Short mmCIF file of C-alpha atoms in Angstrom, two decimals:
data_model
loop_
_atom_site.label_atom_id
_atom_site.label_comp_id
_atom_site.label_asym_id
_atom_site.label_seq_id
_atom_site.Cartn_x
_atom_site.Cartn_y
_atom_site.Cartn_z
CA LEU A 586 184.93 -74.59 152.15
CA HIS A 587 185.04 -75.79 148.57
CA CYS A 588 182.38 -78.34 149.49
CA GLY A 589 180.04 -78.15 152.48
CA GLN A 590 180.35 -81.88 153.18
CA ILE A 591 183.95 -81.31 154.33
CA GLN A 592 182.47 -80.20 157.66
CA GLY A 593 181.71 -83.85 158.41
CA PHE A 594 185.42 -84.75 158.49
CA PHE A 595 186.02 -82.72 161.66
CA GLY A 596 185.40 -84.23 165.07
CA PRO A 597 182.95 -82.86 167.65
CA ARG A 598 185.73 -81.04 169.50
CA THR A 599 186.60 -78.95 166.44
CA PRO A 600 183.81 -76.52 165.56
CA VAL A 601 183.60 -75.98 161.79
CA ASP A 602 181.15 -73.76 159.95
CA ASN A 603 181.08 -73.17 156.22
CA LEU A 604 180.94 -69.39 155.84
CA PHE A 605 179.59 -67.69 152.74
CA ALA A 606 180.85 -64.48 151.15
CA GLY A 607 177.66 -64.30 149.09
CA PRO A 608 175.77 -61.90 151.41
CA ILE A 609 178.68 -59.45 151.26
CA ALA A 610 178.79 -59.64 147.47
CA LEU A 611 175.01 -59.13 147.31
CA SER A 612 175.37 -55.86 149.20
CA TYR A 613 178.06 -54.77 146.76
CA PHE A 614 176.00 -55.58 143.67
CA LYS A 615 172.99 -53.72 145.08
CA LEU A 616 175.07 -50.56 144.54
CA LYS A 617 175.51 -51.35 140.83
CA ASN A 618 172.01 -50.25 139.74
CA LEU A 619 171.42 -53.54 137.94
CA GLN A 620 168.91 -53.52 135.11
CA ASN A 621 166.97 -56.74 134.47
CA PRO A 622 169.55 -58.80 136.39
CA VAL A 623 170.21 -62.40 135.43
CA ILE A 624 172.26 -64.71 137.63
CA VAL A 625 174.28 -67.13 135.53
CA SER A 626 175.72 -70.48 136.57
CA PRO A 627 178.81 -71.28 134.45
CA ASP A 628 177.94 -74.99 134.53
CA ALA A 629 175.19 -77.36 135.62
CA GLY A 630 176.99 -78.17 138.89
CA GLY A 631 176.81 -74.57 140.09
CA VAL A 632 173.06 -74.09 139.74
CA ALA A 633 172.39 -74.37 143.49
CA ARG A 634 175.02 -71.71 144.20
CA ALA A 635 173.57 -69.37 141.57
CA LYS A 636 170.04 -69.98 142.86
CA ALA A 637 171.09 -69.02 146.40
CA PHE A 638 172.56 -65.77 145.03
CA LEU A 639 169.35 -65.13 143.08
CA GLU A 640 167.26 -65.59 146.22
CA GLY A 641 169.43 -63.00 147.96
CA LEU A 642 168.66 -60.45 145.24
CA LEU A 643 164.97 -61.35 145.45
CA ALA A 644 165.04 -60.63 149.19
CA ALA A 645 166.61 -57.25 148.38
CA GLY A 646 163.62 -56.32 146.23
CA LEU A 647 165.15 -56.99 142.84
CA HIS A 648 163.60 -59.35 140.30
CA PRO A 649 166.40 -61.43 138.83
CA SER A 650 166.11 -64.50 136.66
CA LEU A 651 168.37 -67.52 136.27
CA ALA A 652 170.40 -68.81 133.34
CA VAL A 653 172.76 -71.76 132.97
CA ILE A 654 175.64 -72.31 130.57
CA ILE A 655 175.93 -75.88 129.33
CA LYS A 656 179.45 -76.77 128.21
CA GLN A 657 180.19 -79.35 125.55
CA ARG A 658 183.77 -80.59 125.76
CA SER A 659 185.57 -81.56 122.55
CA ARG A 660 188.15 -83.46 124.61
CA PRO A 661 189.09 -83.62 128.31
CA GLY A 662 189.88 -80.14 129.63
CA VAL A 663 188.88 -78.39 126.39
CA VAL A 664 185.48 -76.71 125.98
CA GLY A 665 184.25 -77.19 122.43
CA SER A 666 181.02 -75.17 122.62
CA MET A 667 178.72 -73.45 125.08
CA ASN A 668 174.93 -73.33 125.05
CA LEU A 669 172.79 -71.01 127.13
CA VAL A 670 169.64 -72.10 128.95
CA GLY A 671 167.70 -68.93 129.66
CA SER A 672 167.64 -65.43 128.20
CA VAL A 673 170.11 -62.60 128.84
CA GLU A 674 169.31 -60.22 126.00
CA GLY A 675 169.35 -56.61 127.22
CA CYS A 676 170.12 -57.75 130.79
CA ASP A 677 172.88 -57.15 133.32
CA THR A 678 174.37 -60.54 134.15
CA ILE A 679 176.36 -61.89 137.09
CA ILE A 680 178.28 -65.14 136.66
CA VAL A 681 178.46 -66.80 140.09
CA ASP A 682 181.14 -69.39 140.83
CA ASP A 683 183.09 -70.62 143.85
CA MET A 684 186.63 -70.20 142.50
CA ILE A 685 188.54 -68.63 139.61
CA ASP A 686 191.76 -70.40 138.63
CA THR A 687 193.02 -69.64 135.11
CA ALA A 688 189.70 -67.94 134.19
CA GLY A 689 189.41 -69.82 130.91
CA THR A 690 185.84 -71.01 131.40
CA LEU A 691 184.81 -67.72 133.05
CA THR A 692 186.05 -65.46 130.27
CA GLN A 693 184.68 -67.72 127.55
CA ALA A 694 181.31 -67.68 129.32
CA ALA A 695 181.42 -63.87 129.59
CA ASN A 696 182.09 -63.50 125.87
CA GLU A 697 179.26 -65.91 125.08
CA LEU A 698 176.85 -63.90 127.26
CA LYS A 699 177.77 -60.78 125.29
CA ASN A 700 177.15 -62.68 122.06
CA PHE A 701 173.72 -63.61 123.40
CA GLY A 702 172.92 -59.92 123.93
CA ALA A 703 173.81 -59.27 127.58
CA GLU A 704 174.17 -55.57 128.45
CA ARG A 705 176.78 -55.79 131.22
CA VAL A 706 178.64 -58.88 132.41
CA PHE A 707 179.93 -59.18 135.98
CA ALA A 708 181.37 -62.14 137.84
CA PHE A 709 181.53 -63.09 141.50
CA ALA A 710 183.62 -65.86 143.03
CA THR A 711 184.63 -66.43 146.62
CA HIS A 712 188.22 -67.44 145.88
CA GLY A 713 190.29 -65.68 143.24
CA LEU A 714 193.46 -67.64 142.45
CA PHE A 715 194.16 -65.97 139.09
CA ASN A 716 196.85 -68.39 137.97
CA GLY A 717 198.66 -68.39 134.63
CA PRO A 718 196.98 -66.23 131.98
CA ALA A 719 193.94 -65.40 134.14
CA ALA A 720 194.61 -61.67 134.51
CA LYS A 721 195.20 -61.08 130.79
CA ARG A 722 192.14 -63.14 129.89
CA ILE A 723 189.99 -61.07 132.24
CA GLN A 724 191.37 -57.79 130.91
CA ASP A 725 190.76 -58.80 127.29
CA CYS A 726 187.27 -60.32 127.68
CA ALA A 727 183.75 -58.87 127.89
CA LEU A 728 183.68 -58.82 131.71
CA GLU A 729 183.08 -55.39 133.18
CA GLU A 730 184.17 -56.36 136.68
CA VAL A 731 185.20 -59.46 138.62
CA VAL A 732 184.38 -59.44 142.34
CA VAL A 733 186.24 -61.80 144.67
CA ALA A 734 186.69 -62.12 148.42
CA ASN A 735 190.08 -61.54 150.02
CA THR A 736 190.42 -65.19 151.04
CA VAL A 737 193.44 -65.39 148.71
CA PRO A 738 195.79 -62.37 148.49
CA LEU A 739 195.67 -60.59 145.13
CA ARG A 740 199.20 -60.69 143.75
CA ASP A 741 200.90 -57.56 142.42
CA GLU A 742 201.46 -59.08 138.98
CA VAL A 743 197.72 -59.69 138.68
CA LYS A 744 196.94 -56.09 139.64
CA ALA A 745 199.44 -54.89 137.05
CA GLN A 746 197.72 -56.79 134.22
CA THR A 747 194.08 -55.92 134.87
CA SER A 748 192.03 -53.22 136.54
CA LYS A 749 188.79 -55.22 136.42
CA ILE A 750 189.19 -57.10 139.72
CA ARG A 751 187.43 -55.78 142.82
CA VAL A 752 188.27 -57.38 146.17
CA ILE A 753 185.76 -57.39 149.03
CA SER A 754 186.78 -58.19 152.59
CA VAL A 755 185.49 -61.11 154.66
CA GLY A 756 187.15 -59.70 157.78
CA LYS A 757 183.91 -58.72 159.50
CA LEU A 758 182.38 -62.08 158.60
CA LEU A 759 185.26 -63.97 160.22
CA ASP A 760 185.17 -61.65 163.22
CA GLY A 761 181.48 -62.39 163.70
CA ALA A 762 182.03 -66.15 163.36
CA ILE A 763 184.88 -66.25 165.89
CA ARG A 764 182.93 -64.09 168.33
CA ALA A 765 179.79 -66.26 168.04
CA ILE A 766 181.72 -69.51 168.54
CA HIS A 767 183.61 -68.30 171.62
CA GLN A 768 180.58 -66.65 173.22
CA GLY A 769 178.23 -69.56 172.45
CA GLU A 770 175.98 -67.44 170.25
CA SER A 771 174.04 -68.48 167.17
CA MET A 772 175.88 -68.53 163.86
CA SER A 773 172.69 -68.32 161.81
CA ALA A 774 172.70 -64.52 161.67
CA LEU A 775 175.91 -64.65 159.62
CA PHE A 776 174.06 -66.51 156.85
CA ASN A 777 171.37 -63.82 156.64
CA ASN A 778 171.49 -61.86 153.39
CA ASP A 779 170.17 -58.77 155.19
CA LEU A 780 173.37 -58.70 157.27
CA GLY A 781 175.57 -58.33 154.20
CA GLY A 782 175.49 -54.53 154.25
CA ARG A 783 177.02 -54.47 157.72
CA LEU A 784 179.69 -56.97 156.66
CA LEU A 785 180.72 -55.03 153.54
CA ALA A 786 183.98 -53.32 154.48
#
């Protein structure tokens, strides 16, 4: 769900659980041999999401830190400048967001992180829409890799324009959720970061 509060709009006869692809992505990034990892929120509103991702890396034995990009808009819909709260110099960074649309903010943030001295810049988002110029922007920017879940099919024209997008499957996560609901089992295990390795397809 784009927002967890949406669960409250469903009646008691319709079971709804907000599933997270984060544990799967954590298992993927553990394989990346991250050096001095920094989790970056692309805006102030995403700090809680980035902090949850950071805590997952902490549980995996890594020692990440947190940074936040503060955007100053020159006019509605146009980012005039970006300021960084935190340090990324010499660090591998992961920008964590919920959705990538045209990738304007994401790619601008990635380039800014490079300007601030980041070593490698990755991004993770649950939903990859990649509309308009997104693919070209990603290919041309400082991002090394963009990781998204397969909640939205990756179109052929996007694949043709960039080789930087890596898709991870949420199939096992959905399978576990459906099985737990129908068998009356606890859903809490699916939110456990330690389970991510078994969910990574």
